Tab-separated table of C-alpha atoms in Angstrom:
chain	number	residue	atom	x	y	z
A	214	UNK	CA	-21.104	6.676	-39.748
A	215	UNK	CA	-19.763	9.168	-42.659
A	216	UNK	CA	-17.441	11.153	-40.719
A	217	UNK	CA	-17.558	14.117	-43.247
A	218	UNK	CA	-19.444	17.209	-41.370
A	219	UNK	CA	-20.814	14.676	-38.758
A	220	UNK	CA	-20.439	17.931	-36.268
A	221	UNK	CA	-21.549	20.424	-38.767
A	222	UNK	CA	-23.656	23.086	-36.981
A	223	UNK	CA	-22.341	21.758	-33.491
A	224	UNK	CA	-20.258	24.192	-31.475
A	225	UNK	CA	-17.557	22.835	-28.882
A	226	UNK	CA	-15.360	24.187	-26.356
A	227	UNK	CA	-11.777	22.321	-25.697
A	228	UNK	CA	-9.914	23.682	-22.806
A	229	UNK	CA	-6.291	23.852	-22.809
A	230	UNK	CA	-6.583	23.674	-26.144
A	231	UNK	CA	-3.633	25.741	-27.075
A	232	UNK	CA	-0.776	22.874	-27.276
A	233	UNK	CA	-0.870	19.325	-27.486
A	234	UNK	CA	-3.387	16.777	-26.932
A	235	UNK	CA	-6.358	20.315	-26.304
A	236	UNK	CA	-4.873	20.881	-30.006
A	237	UNK	CA	-5.249	18.050	-31.263
A	238	UNK	CA	-8.669	17.435	-30.195
A	239	UNK	CA	-9.402	21.120	-31.545
A	240	UNK	CA	-8.673	20.406	-34.858
A	241	UNK	CA	-9.943	16.751	-34.846
A	242	UNK	CA	-13.545	18.878	-33.797
A	243	UNK	CA	-12.979	21.161	-36.823
A	244	UNK	CA	-12.273	18.985	-39.141
A	245	UNK	CA	-15.404	17.444	-38.784
A	246	UNK	CA	-17.458	20.367	-39.254
A	247	UNK	CA	-17.911	21.885	-35.600
A	248	UNK	CA	-17.500	25.557	-34.773
A	249	UNK	CA	-14.814	25.316	-31.718
A	250	UNK	CA	-14.359	27.798	-29.152
A	251	UNK	CA	-10.494	26.939	-28.068
A	252	UNK	CA	-9.617	27.514	-24.894
A	253	UNK	CA	-6.429	28.299	-23.730
A	254	UNK	CA	-4.486	30.275	-20.507
A	255	UNK	CA	-1.532	31.121	-22.077
A	256	UNK	CA	-0.350	34.550	-23.043
A	257	UNK	CA	1.427	35.773	-26.252
A	258	UNK	CA	5.256	35.356	-26.206
A	259	UNK	CA	7.776	35.167	-28.128
A	260	UNK	CA	8.864	32.886	-31.050
A	261	UNK	CA	12.762	31.356	-31.680
A	262	UNK	CA	13.113	34.625	-33.312
A	263	UNK	CA	12.537	36.969	-30.629
A	264	UNK	CA	9.577	38.177	-32.533
A	265	UNK	CA	6.207	38.389	-30.818
A	266	UNK	CA	3.991	35.749	-31.217
A	267	UNK	CA	0.177	34.983	-30.642
A	268	UNK	CA	-1.301	33.523	-27.841
A	269	UNK	CA	-1.160	29.630	-28.190
A	270	UNK	CA	-5.323	29.658	-28.015
A	271	UNK	CA	-5.700	32.443	-30.804
A	272	UNK	CA	-2.624	30.281	-32.537
A	273	UNK	CA	-4.707	26.791	-32.912
A	274	UNK	CA	-8.424	29.274	-33.538
A	275	UNK	CA	-5.864	30.627	-36.542
A	276	UNK	CA	-5.061	27.020	-38.149
A	277	UNK	CA	-8.947	26.020	-37.723
A	278	UNK	CA	-10.047	29.061	-39.739
A	279	UNK	CA	-6.880	28.740	-42.515
A	280	UNK	CA	-8.108	24.759	-43.212
A	281	UNK	CA	-11.327	26.542	-43.849
A	282	UNK	CA	-13.031	26.167	-40.070
A	283	UNK	CA	-15.106	28.437	-37.572
A	284	UNK	CA	-13.251	28.893	-34.442
A	285	UNK	CA	-12.652	31.247	-31.719
A	286	UNK	CA	-9.782	31.778	-28.997
A	287	UNK	CA	-10.684	32.489	-25.712
A	288	UNK	CA	-8.201	33.193	-23.210
A	289	UNK	CA	-9.010	32.057	-19.619
A	290	UNK	CA	-8.731	30.185	-16.417
A	291	UNK	CA	-11.258	27.646	-16.313
A	292	UNK	CA	-10.288	26.882	-12.972
A	293	UNK	CA	-11.837	30.144	-11.739
A	294	UNK	CA	-15.689	29.736	-11.472
A	295	UNK	CA	-16.576	33.147	-12.871
A	296	UNK	CA	-14.339	32.664	-15.998
A	297	UNK	CA	-15.915	29.124	-16.718
A	298	UNK	CA	-18.880	30.946	-16.612
A	299	UNK	CA	-17.826	32.893	-19.311
A	300	UNK	CA	-16.422	30.618	-21.025
A	301	UNK	CA	-19.573	28.943	-21.736
A	302	UNK	CA	-21.582	32.602	-22.179
A	303	UNK	CA	-19.038	33.155	-24.696
A	304	UNK	CA	-19.545	30.017	-26.926
A	305	UNK	CA	-23.733	30.483	-26.617
A	306	UNK	CA	-22.980	34.633	-27.641
A	307	UNK	CA	-20.514	33.598	-30.714
A	308	UNK	CA	-22.325	30.828	-32.141
A	309	UNK	CA	-25.972	30.638	-30.676
A	310	UNK	CA	-25.585	27.373	-29.482
A	311	UNK	CA	-23.191	24.982	-27.106
A	312	UNK	CA	-23.258	20.473	-28.294
A	313	UNK	CA	-19.540	19.704	-27.093
A	314	UNK	CA	-17.509	20.080	-24.163
A	315	UNK	CA	-14.242	18.544	-24.353
A	316	UNK	CA	-12.488	19.404	-20.659
A	317	UNK	CA	-8.527	19.054	-21.089
A	318	UNK	CA	-6.725	21.377	-19.198
A	319	UNK	CA	-4.104	20.379	-16.828
A	320	UNK	CA	-0.844	20.820	-15.524
A	321	UNK	CA	2.155	18.620	-13.386
A	322	UNK	CA	3.481	18.965	-9.920
A	323	UNK	CA	4.959	15.928	-9.615
A	324	UNK	CA	6.428	14.641	-5.967
A	325	UNK	CA	6.007	12.053	-3.606
A	326	UNK	CA	3.504	12.457	-1.201
A	327	UNK	CA	6.152	13.170	1.430
A	328	UNK	CA	7.613	15.554	-0.342
A	329	UNK	CA	4.737	17.362	-1.354
A	330	UNK	CA	3.393	21.218	-0.648
A	331	UNK	CA	0.468	22.196	0.316
A	332	UNK	CA	0.353	24.877	-3.112
A	333	UNK	CA	1.725	21.570	-5.354
A	334	UNK	CA	-1.411	19.284	-3.938
A	335	UNK	CA	-4.191	22.460	-4.456
A	336	UNK	CA	-2.848	23.935	-7.890
A	337	UNK	CA	-3.203	20.288	-9.723
A	338	UNK	CA	-6.537	19.426	-7.710
A	339	UNK	CA	-7.917	23.257	-8.616
A	340	UNK	CA	-7.126	23.199	-12.461
A	341	UNK	CA	-8.065	19.406	-12.758
A	342	UNK	CA	-10.622	18.635	-10.821
A	343	UNK	CA	-12.560	21.842	-10.351
A	344	UNK	CA	-11.593	22.850	-13.698
A	345	UNK	CA	-13.663	20.290	-15.268
A	346	UNK	CA	-16.345	20.769	-12.531
A	347	UNK	CA	-16.726	24.601	-13.644
A	348	UNK	CA	-16.865	24.185	-17.177
A	349	UNK	CA	-19.944	21.218	-16.634
A	350	UNK	CA	-21.494	23.153	-14.285
A	351	UNK	CA	-22.173	25.743	-16.422
A	352	UNK	CA	-23.174	23.589	-19.822
A	353	UNK	CA	-24.825	21.402	-17.970
A	354	UNK	CA	-27.277	24.094	-16.510
A	355	UNK	CA	-27.812	25.702	-19.765
A	356	UNK	CA	-28.692	21.701	-21.842
A	357	UNK	CA	-31.065	21.392	-18.718
A	358	UNK	CA	-32.773	24.813	-19.439
A	359	UNK	CA	-32.640	23.962	-23.227
A	360	UNK	CA	-34.303	20.706	-22.661
A	361	UNK	CA	-37.082	21.929	-20.933
A	362	UNK	CA	-37.504	24.499	-23.112
A	363	UNK	CA	-37.676	21.667	-25.845
A	364	UNK	CA	-40.055	19.258	-24.086
A	365	UNK	CA	-37.570	16.508	-24.653
A	366	UNK	CA	-33.832	15.611	-25.173
A	367	UNK	CA	-31.133	18.012	-26.288
A	368	UNK	CA	-27.842	17.391	-28.218
A	369	UNK	CA	-25.204	17.339	-25.229
A	370	UNK	CA	-21.638	15.695	-25.082
A	371	UNK	CA	-18.837	15.907	-22.023
A	372	UNK	CA	-15.430	14.268	-23.228
A	373	UNK	CA	-13.480	14.914	-19.787
A	374	UNK	CA	-9.966	13.577	-19.425
A	375	UNK	CA	-8.490	11.396	-16.809
A	376	UNK	CA	-5.273	9.274	-16.595
A	377	UNK	CA	-3.715	5.928	-16.328
A	378	UNK	CA	-2.037	7.526	-13.298
A	379	UNK	CA	-5.158	7.208	-11.332
A	380	UNK	CA	-5.686	3.654	-12.559
A	381	UNK	CA	-2.320	2.323	-11.935
A	382	UNK	CA	-1.559	4.933	-8.861
A	383	UNK	CA	1.474	6.729	-10.131
A	384	UNK	CA	3.546	6.578	-6.893
A	385	UNK	CA	5.357	10.169	-7.901
A	386	UNK	CA	1.976	11.368	-8.696
A	387	UNK	CA	-0.510	11.731	-5.516
A	388	UNK	CA	-2.210	15.143	-6.378
A	389	UNK	CA	-2.539	14.382	-9.966
A	390	UNK	CA	-4.047	10.771	-9.520
A	391	UNK	CA	-6.201	11.308	-6.854
A	392	UNK	CA	-7.418	14.517	-9.148
A	393	UNK	CA	-7.686	12.205	-12.104
A	394	UNK	CA	-9.595	9.609	-10.091
A	395	UNK	CA	-11.826	12.004	-9.180
A	396	UNK	CA	-12.778	13.338	-12.409
A	397	UNK	CA	-13.773	9.954	-13.273
A	398	UNK	CA	-16.056	9.743	-10.249
A	399	UNK	CA	-17.438	13.060	-11.416
A	400	UNK	CA	-18.079	12.052	-15.469
A	401	UNK	CA	-20.300	8.898	-13.686
A	402	UNK	CA	-22.092	10.683	-11.534
A	403	UNK	CA	-22.960	13.601	-14.177
A	404	UNK	CA	-23.240	10.851	-16.800
A	405	UNK	CA	-26.669	9.799	-14.680
A	406	UNK	CA	-27.522	13.327	-13.799
A	407	UNK	CA	-27.994	14.082	-17.194
A	408	UNK	CA	-28.587	11.096	-19.398
A	409	UNK	CA	-32.329	12.046	-19.373
A	410	UNK	CA	-31.812	15.711	-20.964
A	411	UNK	CA	-30.231	13.504	-23.790
A	412	UNK	CA	-26.638	14.407	-23.006
A	413	UNK	CA	-23.675	11.824	-22.576
A	414	UNK	CA	-20.330	12.133	-20.277
A	415	UNK	CA	-17.591	9.697	-21.010
A	416	UNK	CA	-14.132	9.814	-19.491
A	417	UNK	CA	-10.423	9.143	-21.664
A	418	UNK	CA	-7.518	8.002	-20.125
A	419	UNK	CA	-4.817	9.281	-22.983
A	420	UNK	CA	-0.813	8.841	-23.251
A	421	UNK	CA	0.496	10.857	-25.633
A	422	UNK	CA	4.269	12.886	-25.670
A	423	UNK	CA	3.017	16.617	-25.497
A	424	UNK	CA	4.674	19.555	-23.430
A	425	UNK	CA	2.970	18.861	-20.043
A	426	UNK	CA	4.240	14.902	-20.297
A	427	UNK	CA	7.985	15.570	-22.004
A	428	UNK	CA	9.621	14.590	-18.558
A	429	UNK	CA	7.476	11.639	-18.316
A	430	UNK	CA	7.957	9.933	-21.829
A	431	UNK	CA	11.907	11.925	-22.128
A	432	UNK	CA	13.278	8.024	-22.067
A	433	UNK	CA	11.136	6.953	-24.882
A	434	UNK	CA	12.786	8.057	-28.856
A	435	UNK	CA	10.296	9.041	-30.772
A	436	UNK	CA	10.825	6.449	-34.032
A	437	UNK	CA	12.312	7.534	-37.095
A	438	UNK	CA	9.474	6.506	-39.305
A	439	UNK	CA	5.728	6.209	-39.106
A	440	UNK	CA	3.568	7.911	-36.361
A	441	UNK	CA	4.843	8.143	-32.901
A	442	UNK	CA	2.748	5.943	-30.590
A	443	UNK	CA	2.286	8.765	-28.076
A	444	UNK	CA	1.310	11.435	-30.695
A	445	UNK	CA	-1.925	13.091	-29.836
A	446	UNK	CA	-3.365	12.324	-33.274
A	447	UNK	CA	-3.772	8.766	-32.116
A	448	UNK	CA	-6.383	10.030	-28.882
A	449	UNK	CA	-7.994	12.909	-30.923
A	450	UNK	CA	-10.101	10.825	-33.306
A	451	UNK	CA	-11.614	8.950	-30.266
A	452	UNK	CA	-12.308	12.616	-29.179
A	453	UNK	CA	-14.465	13.508	-32.327
A	454	UNK	CA	-16.398	10.046	-32.294
A	455	UNK	CA	-17.392	10.270	-28.825
A	456	UNK	CA	-18.940	13.761	-29.945
A	457	UNK	CA	-20.275	12.695	-32.457
A	458	UNK	CA	-24.134	11.228	-33.175
A	459	UNK	CA	-22.744	7.880	-33.666
A	460	UNK	CA	-21.509	7.566	-30.224
A	461	UNK	CA	-24.878	8.400	-28.610
A	462	UNK	CA	-25.490	5.066	-26.467
A	463	UNK	CA	-22.094	5.664	-25.185
A	464	UNK	CA	-22.437	7.403	-21.784
A	465	UNK	CA	-20.637	6.856	-18.040
A	466	UNK	CA	-17.711	5.151	-19.933
A	467	UNK	CA	-14.063	4.960	-19.343
A	468	UNK	CA	-11.753	4.697	-21.995
A	469	UNK	CA	-8.105	4.270	-22.206
A	470	UNK	CA	-6.537	5.184	-25.589
A	471	UNK	CA	-2.992	5.540	-26.980
A	472	UNK	CA	-0.988	3.951	-30.113
A	473	UNK	CA	-3.814	3.427	-32.147
A	474	UNK	CA	-5.327	1.221	-29.136
A	475	UNK	CA	-9.066	1.723	-27.579
A	476	UNK	CA	-9.550	0.115	-24.449
A	477	UNK	CA	-12.744	-0.066	-22.453
A	478	UNK	CA	-12.300	-0.488	-18.737
A	479	UNK	CA	-15.568	-2.434	-16.904
A	480	UNK	CA	-16.318	-1.127	-13.668
A	481	UNK	CA	-14.818	-2.273	-10.542
A	482	UNK	CA	-16.202	-5.942	-8.959
A	483	UNK	CA	-16.117	-7.235	-5.534
A	484	UNK	CA	-13.428	-9.799	-4.973
A	485	UNK	CA	-14.879	-11.084	-1.746
A	486	UNK	CA	-17.338	-10.374	0.997
A	487	UNK	CA	-17.469	-11.233	4.762
A	488	UNK	CA	-20.905	-11.614	6.803
A	489	UNK	CA	-20.362	-11.320	10.618
A	490	UNK	CA	-21.842	-14.614	12.459
A	491	UNK	CA	-23.338	-12.287	15.278
A	492	UNK	CA	-25.018	-8.648	15.377
A	493	UNK	CA	-21.803	-6.734	14.204
A	494	UNK	CA	-18.137	-7.123	13.465
A	495	UNK	CA	-15.841	-7.488	15.914
A	496	UNK	CA	-11.761	-6.433	15.533
A	497	UNK	CA	-11.314	-10.209	17.018
A	498	UNK	CA	-13.930	-11.855	14.504
A	499	UNK	CA	-12.712	-9.290	11.289
A	500	UNK	CA	-9.025	-10.527	12.323
A	501	UNK	CA	-10.322	-14.116	11.823
A	502	UNK	CA	-12.411	-13.331	8.397
A	503	UNK	CA	-10.125	-10.964	6.759
A	504	UNK	CA	-6.197	-12.249	7.814
A	505	UNK	CA	-6.648	-15.273	6.744
A	506	UNK	CA	-7.748	-14.266	3.409
A	507	UNK	CA	-4.899	-11.659	2.687
A	508	UNK	CA	-2.491	-14.036	3.515
A	509	UNK	CA	-3.085	-15.872	0.875
A	510	UNK	CA	-3.505	-12.660	-1.516
A	511	UNK	CA	-0.640	-11.387	-3.175
A	512	UNK	CA	0.836	-7.886	-1.674
A	513	UNK	CA	0.551	-6.468	-5.050
A	514	UNK	CA	-3.367	-7.404	-6.063
A	515	UNK	CA	-4.631	-3.918	-4.939
A	516	UNK	CA	-7.183	-1.647	-6.169
A	517	UNK	CA	-4.520	-0.049	-8.418
A	518	UNK	CA	-4.764	-1.373	-11.975
A	519	UNK	CA	-1.060	-1.187	-13.143
A	520	UNK	CA	-1.593	-4.043	-16.012
A	521	UNK	CA	-3.552	-0.977	-17.802
A	522	UNK	CA	-0.054	0.086	-18.551
A	523	UNK	CA	0.875	-2.931	-20.454
A	524	UNK	CA	-1.748	-2.148	-22.998
A	525	UNK	CA	-0.707	-1.753	-26.545
A	526	UNK	CA	-2.054	-2.320	-30.083
A	527	UNK	CA	-1.933	-5.720	-31.482
């Protein structure tokens, strides 16, 4: 694939694109030729000198335009159903089409499950999981109608953002891990539903040093030379690739990406199967069959896949 202009004529929405990963993804899509709608909920503020600064979405859109690309800013909360509808409509009204949706917007409210408040739970689930659903809903409805009008498949790409926290069972992030696990379920369901319309839906688990994760990676220093292994620039090319025509056969997949490495994860496999000798199990029979099996199994061998945290280039 010649990457130069591979997304020319395509329109992309990137949510949470005012900073960090979303910003890097928006810049990469624009570099590949896409017209980008830069969504972020952030407001204008003050810079270090006290001067007024533009809202984060407008700053990124201006950066893209200054580099010769096409971009517009959209300030809105994707976790609000009506505002998500407005975002998709804004893209269609501005550029006349929508081919790519990158769901990236998110927040953290880390706490152990026994200390977490209801609001901390609800807020994270709302922004991550509902936010992904809202934009996906309106983009999917558009592509379905477009496919009906065209009488066949159309071009559509969704890239969702999950996390290793869901895979490894991060103890201090029950809300975040649950939301990111839900996003994987949303991804595979949507991938199956939209495949016949020509739309692919995949999820990535990125690891990157951003404002949202600065506390998570606080102890890891930025190297003096070379690209930081936790730089968002390691993630954005994968998003650009998944949005491109070359990735047409990649659908319903989950990929871990960071530090010059991309890992494709396999779906869960059945580890053991137990059949009752009778018409239905009883507690006693389950005790006879399952207890010896788990007595020989390491307590650390759970559904959580902590080994993904050890993945690295090389």
